[in-house]
PDB file of C-alpha atoms in Angstrom:
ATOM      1  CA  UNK A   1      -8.322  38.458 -39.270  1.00 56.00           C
ATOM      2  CA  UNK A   2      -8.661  40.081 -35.747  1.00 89.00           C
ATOM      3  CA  UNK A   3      -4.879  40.550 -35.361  1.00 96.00           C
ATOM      4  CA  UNK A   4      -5.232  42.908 -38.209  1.00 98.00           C
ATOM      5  CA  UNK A   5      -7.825  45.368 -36.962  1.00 97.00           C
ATOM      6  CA  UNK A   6      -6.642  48.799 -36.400  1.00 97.00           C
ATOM      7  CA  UNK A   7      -7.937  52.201 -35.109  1.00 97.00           C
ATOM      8  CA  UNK A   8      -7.514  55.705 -36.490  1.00 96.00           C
ATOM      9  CA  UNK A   9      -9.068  57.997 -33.867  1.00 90.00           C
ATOM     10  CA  UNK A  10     -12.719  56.984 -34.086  1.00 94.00           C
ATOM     11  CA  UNK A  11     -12.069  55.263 -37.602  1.00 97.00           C
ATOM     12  CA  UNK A  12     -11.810  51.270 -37.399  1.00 97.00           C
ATOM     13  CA  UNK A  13      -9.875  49.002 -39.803  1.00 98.00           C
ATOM     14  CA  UNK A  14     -10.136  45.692 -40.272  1.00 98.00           C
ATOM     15  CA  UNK A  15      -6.610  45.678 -41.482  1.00 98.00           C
ATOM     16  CA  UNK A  16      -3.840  48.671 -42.170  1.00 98.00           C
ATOM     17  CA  UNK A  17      -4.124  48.395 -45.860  1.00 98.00           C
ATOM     18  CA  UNK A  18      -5.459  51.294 -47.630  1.00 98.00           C
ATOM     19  CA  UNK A  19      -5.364  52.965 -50.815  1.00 98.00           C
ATOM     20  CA  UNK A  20      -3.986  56.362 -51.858  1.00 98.00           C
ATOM     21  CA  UNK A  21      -5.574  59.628 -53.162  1.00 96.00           C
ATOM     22  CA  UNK A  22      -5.492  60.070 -56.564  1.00 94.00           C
ATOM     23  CA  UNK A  23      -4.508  56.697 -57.391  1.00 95.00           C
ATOM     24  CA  UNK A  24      -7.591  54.667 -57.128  1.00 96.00           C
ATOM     25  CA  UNK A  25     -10.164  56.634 -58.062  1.00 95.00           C
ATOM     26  CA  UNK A  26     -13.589  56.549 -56.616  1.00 97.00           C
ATOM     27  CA  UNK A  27     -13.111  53.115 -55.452  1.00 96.00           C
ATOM     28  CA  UNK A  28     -15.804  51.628 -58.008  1.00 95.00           C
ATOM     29  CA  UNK A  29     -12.429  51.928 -61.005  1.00 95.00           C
ATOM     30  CA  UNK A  30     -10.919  48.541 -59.147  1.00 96.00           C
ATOM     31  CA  UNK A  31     -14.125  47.139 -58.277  1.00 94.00           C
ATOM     32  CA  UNK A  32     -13.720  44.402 -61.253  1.00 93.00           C
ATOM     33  CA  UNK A  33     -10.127  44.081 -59.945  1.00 94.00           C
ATOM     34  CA  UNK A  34     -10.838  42.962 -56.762  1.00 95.00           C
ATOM     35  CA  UNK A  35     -12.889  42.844 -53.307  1.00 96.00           C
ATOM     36  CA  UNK A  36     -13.193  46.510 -52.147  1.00 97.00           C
ATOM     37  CA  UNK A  37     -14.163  45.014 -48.895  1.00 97.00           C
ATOM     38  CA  UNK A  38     -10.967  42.994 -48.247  1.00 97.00           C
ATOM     39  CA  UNK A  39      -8.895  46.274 -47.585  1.00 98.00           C
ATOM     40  CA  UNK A  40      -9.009  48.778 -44.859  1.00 98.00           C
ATOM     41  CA  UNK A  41     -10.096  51.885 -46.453  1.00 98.00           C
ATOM     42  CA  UNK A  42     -10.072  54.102 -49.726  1.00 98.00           C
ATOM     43  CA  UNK A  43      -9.078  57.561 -50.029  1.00 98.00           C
ATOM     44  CA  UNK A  44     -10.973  58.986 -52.752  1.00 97.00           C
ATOM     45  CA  UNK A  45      -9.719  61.544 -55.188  1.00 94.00           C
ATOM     46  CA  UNK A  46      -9.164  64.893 -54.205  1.00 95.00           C
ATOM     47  CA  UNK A  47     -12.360  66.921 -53.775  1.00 96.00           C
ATOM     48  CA  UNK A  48     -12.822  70.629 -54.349  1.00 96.00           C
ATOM     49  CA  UNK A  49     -15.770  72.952 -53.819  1.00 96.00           C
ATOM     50  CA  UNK A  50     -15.854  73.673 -57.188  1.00 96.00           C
ATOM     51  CA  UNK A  51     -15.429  71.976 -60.423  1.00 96.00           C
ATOM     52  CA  UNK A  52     -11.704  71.812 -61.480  1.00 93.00           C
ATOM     53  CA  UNK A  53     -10.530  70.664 -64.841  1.00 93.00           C
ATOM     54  CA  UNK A  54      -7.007  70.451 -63.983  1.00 90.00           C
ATOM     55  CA  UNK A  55      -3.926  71.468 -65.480  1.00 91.00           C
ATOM     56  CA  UNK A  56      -2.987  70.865 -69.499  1.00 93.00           C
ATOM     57  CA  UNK A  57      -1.614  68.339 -71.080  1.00 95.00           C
ATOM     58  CA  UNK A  58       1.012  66.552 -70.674  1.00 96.00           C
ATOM     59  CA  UNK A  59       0.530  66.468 -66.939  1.00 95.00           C
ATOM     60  CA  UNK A  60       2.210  62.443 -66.638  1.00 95.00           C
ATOM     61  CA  UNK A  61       5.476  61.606 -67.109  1.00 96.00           C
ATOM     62  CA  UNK A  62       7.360  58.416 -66.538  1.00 95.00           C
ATOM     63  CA  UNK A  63      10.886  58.717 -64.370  1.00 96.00           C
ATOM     64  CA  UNK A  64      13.453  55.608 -63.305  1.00 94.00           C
ATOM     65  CA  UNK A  65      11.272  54.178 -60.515  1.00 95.00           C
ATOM     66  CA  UNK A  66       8.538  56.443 -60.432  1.00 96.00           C
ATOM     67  CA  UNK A  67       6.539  58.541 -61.802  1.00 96.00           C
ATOM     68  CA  UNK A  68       5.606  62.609 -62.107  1.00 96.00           C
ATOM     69  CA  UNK A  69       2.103  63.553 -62.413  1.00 93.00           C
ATOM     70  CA  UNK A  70       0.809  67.320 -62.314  1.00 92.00           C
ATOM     71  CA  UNK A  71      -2.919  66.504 -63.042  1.00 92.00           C
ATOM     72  CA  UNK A  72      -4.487  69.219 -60.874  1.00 89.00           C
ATOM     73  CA  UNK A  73      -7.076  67.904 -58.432  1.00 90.00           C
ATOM     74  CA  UNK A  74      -9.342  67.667 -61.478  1.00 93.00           C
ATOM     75  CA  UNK A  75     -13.122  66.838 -60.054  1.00 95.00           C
ATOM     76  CA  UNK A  76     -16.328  67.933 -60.614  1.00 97.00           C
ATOM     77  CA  UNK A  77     -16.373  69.104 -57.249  1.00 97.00           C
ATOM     78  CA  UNK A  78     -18.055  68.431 -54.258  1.00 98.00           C
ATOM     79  CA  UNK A  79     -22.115  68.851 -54.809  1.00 98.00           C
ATOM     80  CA  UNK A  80     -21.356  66.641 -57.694  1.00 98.00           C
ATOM     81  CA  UNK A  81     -19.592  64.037 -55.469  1.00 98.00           C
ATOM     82  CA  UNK A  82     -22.550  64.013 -52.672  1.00 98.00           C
ATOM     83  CA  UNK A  83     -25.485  63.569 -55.528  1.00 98.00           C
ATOM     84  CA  UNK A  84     -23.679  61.520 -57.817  1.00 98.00           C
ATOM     85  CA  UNK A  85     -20.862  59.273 -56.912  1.00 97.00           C
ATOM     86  CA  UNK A  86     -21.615  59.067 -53.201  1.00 98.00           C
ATOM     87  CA  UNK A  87     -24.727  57.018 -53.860  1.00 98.00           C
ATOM     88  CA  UNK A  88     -22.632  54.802 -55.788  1.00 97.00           C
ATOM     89  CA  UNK A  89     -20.110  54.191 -53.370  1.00 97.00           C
ATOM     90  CA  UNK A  90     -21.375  54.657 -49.955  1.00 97.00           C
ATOM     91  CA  UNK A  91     -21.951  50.915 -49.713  1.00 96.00           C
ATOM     92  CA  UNK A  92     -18.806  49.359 -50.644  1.00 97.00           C
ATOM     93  CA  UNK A  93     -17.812  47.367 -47.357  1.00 97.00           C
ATOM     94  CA  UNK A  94     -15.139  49.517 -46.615  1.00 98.00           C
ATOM     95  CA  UNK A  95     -14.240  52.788 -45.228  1.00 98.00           C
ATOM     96  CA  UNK A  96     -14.639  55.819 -48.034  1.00 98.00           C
ATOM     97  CA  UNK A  97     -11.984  58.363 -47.085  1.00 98.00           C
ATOM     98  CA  UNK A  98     -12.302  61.822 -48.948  1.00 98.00           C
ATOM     99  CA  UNK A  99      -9.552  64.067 -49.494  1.00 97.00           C
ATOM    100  CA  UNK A 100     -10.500  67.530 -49.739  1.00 97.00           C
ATOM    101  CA  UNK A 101      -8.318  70.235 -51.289  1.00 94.00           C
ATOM    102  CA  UNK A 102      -8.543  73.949 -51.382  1.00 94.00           C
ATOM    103  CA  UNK A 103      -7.019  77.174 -52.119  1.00 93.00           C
ATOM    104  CA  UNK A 104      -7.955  79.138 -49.173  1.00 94.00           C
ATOM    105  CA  UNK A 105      -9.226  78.128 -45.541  1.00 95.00           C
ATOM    106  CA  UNK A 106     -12.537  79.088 -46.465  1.00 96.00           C
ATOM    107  CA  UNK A 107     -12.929  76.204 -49.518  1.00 96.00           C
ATOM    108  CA  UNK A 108     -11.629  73.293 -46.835  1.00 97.00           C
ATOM    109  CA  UNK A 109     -14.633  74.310 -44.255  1.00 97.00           C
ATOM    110  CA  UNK A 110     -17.087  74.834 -47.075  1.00 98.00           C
ATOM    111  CA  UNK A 111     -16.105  71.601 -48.503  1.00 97.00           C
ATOM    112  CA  UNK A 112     -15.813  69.737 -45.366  1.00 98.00           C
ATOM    113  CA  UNK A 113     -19.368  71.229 -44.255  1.00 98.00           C
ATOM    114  CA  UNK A 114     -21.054  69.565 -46.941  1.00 98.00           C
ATOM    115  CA  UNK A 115     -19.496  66.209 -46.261  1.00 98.00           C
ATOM    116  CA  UNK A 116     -20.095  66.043 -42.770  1.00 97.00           C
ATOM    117  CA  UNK A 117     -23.936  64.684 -43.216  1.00 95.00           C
ATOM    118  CA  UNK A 118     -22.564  61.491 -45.321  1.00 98.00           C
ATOM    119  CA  UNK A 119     -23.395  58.942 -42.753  1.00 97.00           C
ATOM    120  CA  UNK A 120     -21.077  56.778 -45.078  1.00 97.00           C
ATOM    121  CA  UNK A 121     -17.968  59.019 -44.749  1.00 98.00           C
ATOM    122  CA  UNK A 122     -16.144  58.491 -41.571  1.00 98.00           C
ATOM    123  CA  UNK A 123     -13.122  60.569 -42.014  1.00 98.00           C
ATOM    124  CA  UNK A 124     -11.843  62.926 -44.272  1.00 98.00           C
ATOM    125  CA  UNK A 125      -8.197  63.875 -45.473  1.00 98.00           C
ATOM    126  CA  UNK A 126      -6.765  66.881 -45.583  1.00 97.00           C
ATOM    127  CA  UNK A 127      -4.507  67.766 -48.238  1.00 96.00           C
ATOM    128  CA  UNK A 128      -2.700  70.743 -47.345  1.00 94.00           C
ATOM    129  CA  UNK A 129       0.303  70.794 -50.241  1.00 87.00           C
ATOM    130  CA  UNK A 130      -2.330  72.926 -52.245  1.00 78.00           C
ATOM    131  CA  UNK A 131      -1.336  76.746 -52.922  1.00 71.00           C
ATOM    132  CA  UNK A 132      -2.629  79.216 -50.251  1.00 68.00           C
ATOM    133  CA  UNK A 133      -3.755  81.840 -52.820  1.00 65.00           C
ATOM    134  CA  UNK A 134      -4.403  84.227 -49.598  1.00 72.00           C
ATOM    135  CA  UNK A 135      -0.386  83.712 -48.924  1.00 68.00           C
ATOM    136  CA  UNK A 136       1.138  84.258 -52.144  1.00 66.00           C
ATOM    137  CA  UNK A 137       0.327  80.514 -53.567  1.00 64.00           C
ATOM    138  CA  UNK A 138       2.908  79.036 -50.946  1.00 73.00           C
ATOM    139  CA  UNK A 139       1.535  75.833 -49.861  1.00 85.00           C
ATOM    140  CA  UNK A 140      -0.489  75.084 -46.834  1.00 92.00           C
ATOM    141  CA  UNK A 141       1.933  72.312 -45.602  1.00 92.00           C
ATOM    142  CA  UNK A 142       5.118  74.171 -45.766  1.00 93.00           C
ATOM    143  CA  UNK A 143       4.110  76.325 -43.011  1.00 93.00           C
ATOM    144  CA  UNK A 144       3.118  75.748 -39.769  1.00 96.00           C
ATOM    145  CA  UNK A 145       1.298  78.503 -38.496  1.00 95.00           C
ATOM    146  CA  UNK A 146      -0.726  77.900 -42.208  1.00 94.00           C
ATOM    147  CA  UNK A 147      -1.040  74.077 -41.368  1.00 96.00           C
ATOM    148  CA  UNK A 148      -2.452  74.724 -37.950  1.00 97.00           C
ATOM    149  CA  UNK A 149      -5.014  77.364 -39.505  1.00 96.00           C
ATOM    150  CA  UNK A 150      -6.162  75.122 -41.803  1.00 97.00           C
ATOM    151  CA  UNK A 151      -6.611  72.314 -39.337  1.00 98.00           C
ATOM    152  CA  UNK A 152      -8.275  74.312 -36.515  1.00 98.00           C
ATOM    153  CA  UNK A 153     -11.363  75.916 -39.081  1.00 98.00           C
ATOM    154  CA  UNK A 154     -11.860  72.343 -40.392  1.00 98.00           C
ATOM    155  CA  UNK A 155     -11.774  70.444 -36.502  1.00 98.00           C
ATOM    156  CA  UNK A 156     -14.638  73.372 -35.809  1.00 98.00           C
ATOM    157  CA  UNK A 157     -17.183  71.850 -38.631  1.00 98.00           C
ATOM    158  CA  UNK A 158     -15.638  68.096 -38.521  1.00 98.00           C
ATOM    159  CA  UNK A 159     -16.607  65.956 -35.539  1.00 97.00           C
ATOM    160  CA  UNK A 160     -15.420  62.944 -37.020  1.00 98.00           C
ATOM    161  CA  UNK A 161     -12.411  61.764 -37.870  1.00 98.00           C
ATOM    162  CA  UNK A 162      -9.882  64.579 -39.330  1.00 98.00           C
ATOM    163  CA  UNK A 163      -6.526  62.981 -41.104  1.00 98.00           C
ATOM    164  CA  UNK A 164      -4.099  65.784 -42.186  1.00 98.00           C
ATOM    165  CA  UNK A 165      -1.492  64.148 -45.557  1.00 97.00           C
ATOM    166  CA  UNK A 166       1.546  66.512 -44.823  1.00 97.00           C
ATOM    167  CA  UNK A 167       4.005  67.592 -47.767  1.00 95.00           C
ATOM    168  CA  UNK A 168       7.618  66.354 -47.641  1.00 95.00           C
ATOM    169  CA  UNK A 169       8.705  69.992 -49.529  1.00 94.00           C
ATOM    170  CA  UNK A 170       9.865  71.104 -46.135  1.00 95.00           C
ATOM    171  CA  UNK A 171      12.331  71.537 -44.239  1.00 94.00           C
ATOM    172  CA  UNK A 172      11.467  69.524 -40.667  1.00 97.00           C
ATOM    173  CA  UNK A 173       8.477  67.465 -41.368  1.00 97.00           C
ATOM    174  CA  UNK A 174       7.643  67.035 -37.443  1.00 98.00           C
ATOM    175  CA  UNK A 175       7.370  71.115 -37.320  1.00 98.00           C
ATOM    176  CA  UNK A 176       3.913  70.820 -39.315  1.00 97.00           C
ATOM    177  CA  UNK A 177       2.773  67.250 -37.515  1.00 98.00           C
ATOM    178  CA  UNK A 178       3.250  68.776 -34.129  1.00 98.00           C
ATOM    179  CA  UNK A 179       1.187  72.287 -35.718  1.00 98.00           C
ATOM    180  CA  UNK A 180      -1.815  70.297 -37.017  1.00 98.00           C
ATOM    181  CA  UNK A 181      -1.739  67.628 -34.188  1.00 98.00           C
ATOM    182  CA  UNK A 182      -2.241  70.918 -31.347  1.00 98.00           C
ATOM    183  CA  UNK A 183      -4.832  72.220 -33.398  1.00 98.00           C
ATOM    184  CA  UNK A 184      -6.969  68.577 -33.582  1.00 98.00           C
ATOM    185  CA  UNK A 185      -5.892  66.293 -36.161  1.00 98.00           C
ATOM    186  CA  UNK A 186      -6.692  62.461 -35.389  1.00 98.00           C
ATOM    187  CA  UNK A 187      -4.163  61.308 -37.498  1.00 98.00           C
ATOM    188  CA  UNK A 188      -1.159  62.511 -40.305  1.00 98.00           C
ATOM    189  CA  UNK A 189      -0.875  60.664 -43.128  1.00 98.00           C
ATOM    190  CA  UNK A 190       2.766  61.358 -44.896  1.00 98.00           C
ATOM    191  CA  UNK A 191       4.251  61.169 -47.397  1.00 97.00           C
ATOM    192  CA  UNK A 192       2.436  63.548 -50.487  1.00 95.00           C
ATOM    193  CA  UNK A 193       4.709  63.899 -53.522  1.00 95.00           C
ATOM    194  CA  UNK A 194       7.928  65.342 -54.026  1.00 95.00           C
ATOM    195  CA  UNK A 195       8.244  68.033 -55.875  1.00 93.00           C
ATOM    196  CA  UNK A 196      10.239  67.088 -59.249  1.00 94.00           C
ATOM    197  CA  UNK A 197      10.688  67.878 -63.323  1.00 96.00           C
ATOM    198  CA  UNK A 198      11.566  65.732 -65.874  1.00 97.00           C
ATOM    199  CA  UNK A 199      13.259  67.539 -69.177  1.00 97.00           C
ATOM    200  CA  UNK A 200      12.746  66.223 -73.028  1.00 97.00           C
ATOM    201  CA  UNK A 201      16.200  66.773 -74.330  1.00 98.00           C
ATOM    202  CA  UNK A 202      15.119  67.301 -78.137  1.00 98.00           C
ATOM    203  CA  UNK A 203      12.300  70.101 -77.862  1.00 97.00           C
ATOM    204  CA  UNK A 204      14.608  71.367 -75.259  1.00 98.00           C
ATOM    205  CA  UNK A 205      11.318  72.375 -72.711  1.00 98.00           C
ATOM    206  CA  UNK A 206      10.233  70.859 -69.743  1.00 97.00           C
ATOM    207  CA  UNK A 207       8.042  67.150 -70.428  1.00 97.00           C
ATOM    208  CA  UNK A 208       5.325  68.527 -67.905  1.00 96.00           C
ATOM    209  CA  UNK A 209       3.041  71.740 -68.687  1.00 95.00           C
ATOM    210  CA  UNK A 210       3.698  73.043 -65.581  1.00 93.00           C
ATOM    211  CA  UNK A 211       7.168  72.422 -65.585  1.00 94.00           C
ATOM    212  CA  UNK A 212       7.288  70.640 -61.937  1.00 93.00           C
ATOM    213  CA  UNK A 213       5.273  68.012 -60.813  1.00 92.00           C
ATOM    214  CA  UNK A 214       4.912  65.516 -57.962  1.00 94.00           C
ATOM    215  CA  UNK A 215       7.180  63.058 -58.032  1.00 96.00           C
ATOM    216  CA  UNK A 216       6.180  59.128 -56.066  1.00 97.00           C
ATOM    217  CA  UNK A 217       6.793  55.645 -56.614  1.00 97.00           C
ATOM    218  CA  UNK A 218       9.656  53.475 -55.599  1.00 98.00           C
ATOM    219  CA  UNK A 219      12.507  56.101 -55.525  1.00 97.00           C
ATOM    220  CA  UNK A 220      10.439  58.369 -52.897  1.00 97.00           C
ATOM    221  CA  UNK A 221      10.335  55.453 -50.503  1.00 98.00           C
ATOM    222  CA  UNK A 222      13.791  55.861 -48.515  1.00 98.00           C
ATOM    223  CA  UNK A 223      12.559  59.904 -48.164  1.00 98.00           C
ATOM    224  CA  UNK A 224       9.076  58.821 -47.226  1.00 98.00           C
ATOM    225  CA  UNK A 225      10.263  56.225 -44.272  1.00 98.00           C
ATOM    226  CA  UNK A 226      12.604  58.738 -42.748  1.00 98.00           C
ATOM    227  CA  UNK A 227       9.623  61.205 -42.364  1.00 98.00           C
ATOM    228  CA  UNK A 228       7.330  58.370 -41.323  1.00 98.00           C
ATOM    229  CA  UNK A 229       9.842  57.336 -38.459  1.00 98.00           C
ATOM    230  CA  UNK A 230      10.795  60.899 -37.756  1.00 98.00           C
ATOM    231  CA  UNK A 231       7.128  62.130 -36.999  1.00 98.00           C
ATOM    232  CA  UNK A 232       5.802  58.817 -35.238  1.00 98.00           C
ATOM    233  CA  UNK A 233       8.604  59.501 -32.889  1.00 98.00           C
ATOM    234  CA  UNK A 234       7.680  63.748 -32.224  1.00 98.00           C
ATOM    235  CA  UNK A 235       3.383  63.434 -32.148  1.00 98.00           C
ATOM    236  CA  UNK A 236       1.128  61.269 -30.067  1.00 98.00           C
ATOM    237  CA  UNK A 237      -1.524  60.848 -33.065  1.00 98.00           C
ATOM    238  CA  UNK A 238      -0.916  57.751 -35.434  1.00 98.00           C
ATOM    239  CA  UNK A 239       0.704  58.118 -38.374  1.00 98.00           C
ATOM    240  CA  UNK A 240      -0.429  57.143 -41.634  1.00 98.00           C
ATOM    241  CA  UNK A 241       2.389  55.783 -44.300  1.00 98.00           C
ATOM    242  CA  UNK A 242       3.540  55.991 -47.691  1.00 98.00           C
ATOM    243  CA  UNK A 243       5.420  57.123 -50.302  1.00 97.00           C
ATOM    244  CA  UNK A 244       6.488  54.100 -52.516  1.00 97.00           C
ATOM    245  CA  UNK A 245       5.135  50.971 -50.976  1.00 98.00           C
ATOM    246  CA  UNK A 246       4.446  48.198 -53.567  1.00 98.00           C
ATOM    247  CA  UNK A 247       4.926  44.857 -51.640  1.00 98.00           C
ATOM    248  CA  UNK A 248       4.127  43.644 -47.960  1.00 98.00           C
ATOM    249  CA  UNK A 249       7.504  43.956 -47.284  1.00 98.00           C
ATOM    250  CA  UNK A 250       7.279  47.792 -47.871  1.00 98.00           C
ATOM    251  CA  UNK A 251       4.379  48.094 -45.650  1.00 98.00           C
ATOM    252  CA  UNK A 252       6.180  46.221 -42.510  1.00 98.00           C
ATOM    253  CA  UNK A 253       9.611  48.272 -43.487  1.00 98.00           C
ATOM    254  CA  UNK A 254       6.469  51.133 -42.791  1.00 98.00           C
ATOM    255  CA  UNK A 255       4.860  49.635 -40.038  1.00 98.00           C
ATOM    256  CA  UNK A 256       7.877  49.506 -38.152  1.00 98.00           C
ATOM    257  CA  UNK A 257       8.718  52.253 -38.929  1.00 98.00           C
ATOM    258  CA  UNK A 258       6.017  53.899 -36.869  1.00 98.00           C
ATOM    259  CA  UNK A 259       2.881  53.720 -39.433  1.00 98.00           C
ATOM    260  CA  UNK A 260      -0.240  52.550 -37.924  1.00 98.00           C
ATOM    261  CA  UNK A 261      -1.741  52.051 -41.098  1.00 98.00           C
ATOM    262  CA  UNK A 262      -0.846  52.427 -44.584  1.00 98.00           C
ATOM    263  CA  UNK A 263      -1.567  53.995 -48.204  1.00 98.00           C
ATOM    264  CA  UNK A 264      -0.824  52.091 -51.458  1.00 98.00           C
ATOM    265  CA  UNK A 265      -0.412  54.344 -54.323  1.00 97.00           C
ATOM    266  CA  UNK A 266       1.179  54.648 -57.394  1.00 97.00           C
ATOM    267  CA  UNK A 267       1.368  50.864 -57.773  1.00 97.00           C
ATOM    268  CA  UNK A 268      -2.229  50.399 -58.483  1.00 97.00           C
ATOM    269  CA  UNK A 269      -1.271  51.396 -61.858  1.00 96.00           C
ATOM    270  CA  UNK A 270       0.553  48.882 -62.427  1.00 96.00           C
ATOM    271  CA  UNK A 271      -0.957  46.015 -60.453  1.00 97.00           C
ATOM    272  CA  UNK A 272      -4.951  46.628 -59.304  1.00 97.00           C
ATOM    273  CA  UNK A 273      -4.867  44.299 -56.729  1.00 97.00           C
ATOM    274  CA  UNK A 274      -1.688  45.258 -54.853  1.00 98.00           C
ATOM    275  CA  UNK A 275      -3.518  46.181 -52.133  1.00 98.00           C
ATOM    276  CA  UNK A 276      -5.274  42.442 -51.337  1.00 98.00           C
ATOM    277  CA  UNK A 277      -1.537  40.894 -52.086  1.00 98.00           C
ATOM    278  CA  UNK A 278      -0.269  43.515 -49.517  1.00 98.00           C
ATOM    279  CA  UNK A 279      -3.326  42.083 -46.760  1.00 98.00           C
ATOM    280  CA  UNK A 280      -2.162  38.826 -47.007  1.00 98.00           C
ATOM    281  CA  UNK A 281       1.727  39.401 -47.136  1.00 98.00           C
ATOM    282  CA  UNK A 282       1.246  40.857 -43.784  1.00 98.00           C
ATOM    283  CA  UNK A 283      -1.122  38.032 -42.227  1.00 97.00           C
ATOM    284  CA  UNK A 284       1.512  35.648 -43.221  1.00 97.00           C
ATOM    285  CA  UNK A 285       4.041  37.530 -41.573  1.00 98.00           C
ATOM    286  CA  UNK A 286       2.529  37.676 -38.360  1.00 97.00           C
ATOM    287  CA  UNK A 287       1.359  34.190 -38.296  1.00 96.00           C
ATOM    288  CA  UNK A 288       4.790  33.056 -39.030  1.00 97.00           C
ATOM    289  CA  UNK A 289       6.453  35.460 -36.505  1.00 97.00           C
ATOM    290  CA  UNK A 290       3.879  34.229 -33.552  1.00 96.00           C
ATOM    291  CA  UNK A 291       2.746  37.696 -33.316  1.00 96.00           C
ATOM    292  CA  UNK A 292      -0.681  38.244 -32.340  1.00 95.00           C
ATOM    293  CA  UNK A 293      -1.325  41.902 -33.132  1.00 97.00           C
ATOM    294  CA  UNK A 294      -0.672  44.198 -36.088  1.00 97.00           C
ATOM    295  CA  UNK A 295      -0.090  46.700 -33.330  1.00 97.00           C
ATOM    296  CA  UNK A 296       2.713  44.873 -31.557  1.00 97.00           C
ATOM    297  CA  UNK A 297       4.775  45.841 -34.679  1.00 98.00           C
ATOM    298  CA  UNK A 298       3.562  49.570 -34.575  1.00 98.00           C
ATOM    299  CA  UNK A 299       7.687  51.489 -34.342  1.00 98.00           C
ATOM    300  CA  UNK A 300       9.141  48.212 -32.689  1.00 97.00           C
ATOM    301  CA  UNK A 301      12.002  49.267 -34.952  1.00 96.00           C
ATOM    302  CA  UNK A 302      14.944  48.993 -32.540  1.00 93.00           C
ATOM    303  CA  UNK A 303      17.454  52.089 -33.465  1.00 90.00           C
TER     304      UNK A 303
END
């Protein structure tokens, strides 16, 4: 599957299909499912430096095409991850993305310094929608001086490759590409949730404990293909896609779009093995179109 294979900065593919943060685990969850090493990559769940045990319950609810989930980055942190599930995963014949999450620009570095030495990890993922407790709990993504702070402490301890997921709770998405691109980002990957509530009409409160939650799935894909084509065409880095994809055909509508590579996520709930289905949807499609190179279709839409 040559006409597949795709780069990300320094990290190689063998095809664009990847899975999402948050979605899939550690990886080993969907290891009965299916062949880890037919896909291009998982992003693990997002890592702290400490142990988190995320918000309360209920922190899931179910919305018309989609879902909202407010679970809180819970881990067990990031020593725990390098002596315990590392070991367990470091083999998988795949690439082993971790997102790291923080509340200040001091837990991304710390984190991201004690993740560097996994020979096995080849890129990380910075998730910057996480409250900037040094800023008043605004997010990291919704500004882009904060963005490019963020970005430049974590390219000074990173030397591999750095992949910044960018929230799409702002106003002009390519403001915060352009920020963290300038200050060393290999890659974006885009679209995080939306931010969205769902009410209960009987108790008369909020369904979520937090009240708001991120909102993905089907209903966020429109939003999340705008961004995707908006940023592709305002940074030189590749862009990573998603935001609703749950067939092959969403990943070429992505791909198209300007997506070098792509993240499956909430439909892993519902169907483990989306993500092989989605492989061979988009062989097919290039063998039937003659074309001889997933990046030939790289934003060949034609506006």
């Amino acid at each position: 599957m040559d006409k597949l294979k795709i780069n990300i900065g320094n990290l190689h593919l063998k095809n664009p299909v990847m899975t999402a943060s948050g979605t899939f685990g550690y990886g080993k969850e969907y290891s009965d499912f299916m062949d880890l090493g037919r896909i291009g990559g998982v992003f693990v769940k997002g890592t702290t430096i400490r142990e988190r045990q995320g918000n309360d319950y209920p922190r899931m609810a179910e919305t018309p095409s989609g879902m909202l989930n407010a679970v809180g980055l819970q881990n067990k942190g990031v020593d725990y991850f390098v002596s315990n599930i590392y070991p367990e995963i470091k083999d998988f014949d795949t690439n082993i993305i971790v997102n790291v999450s923080g509340s200040t620009i001091e837990d991304y570095v710390e984190c991201s310094q004690k993740l560097v030495a996994l020979e096995k990890i080849p890129a990380i993922e910075l998730n910057i929608s996480c409250p900037n407790v040094k800023e008043g709990g605004m997010a990291f993504g919704t500004s882009a001086c904060s963005a490019a702070d963020v970005t430049k402490a974590v390219r000074e301890v990173w030397n591999k490759t750095l992949i910044v997921k960018l929230s799409p709770n702002v106003t002009d998405i390519t403001e915060i590409a352009k920020a963290v691109e300038g200050e060393g980002a290999d890659a974006v990957s885009l679209i995080n949730t939306l931010l969205g509530m769902a009410v209960d009409i009987n108790k008369r409160r909020p369904v979520l404990s937090t009240v708001t939650g991120g909102l993905s799935g089907p209903c966020v894909k429109p939003i999340a293909l705008r961004m995707v084509w908006q940023t592709y065409n305002a940074v030189k880095i590749p862009v990573i896609g998603m935001g609703g994809i749950s067939s092959w055909q969403d990943a070429i509508e992505f791909i198209l779009a300007g997506s070098s590579a792509i993240q499956i996520g909430t439909h892993n709930f519902i169907d483990p093995t989306i993500s092989v289905k989605v492989v061979d949807g988009i062989k097919e499609y290039l063998d039937k179109n003659n074309i001889n190179s997933i990046t030939d279709l790289i934003g060949a839409l034609q506006v």
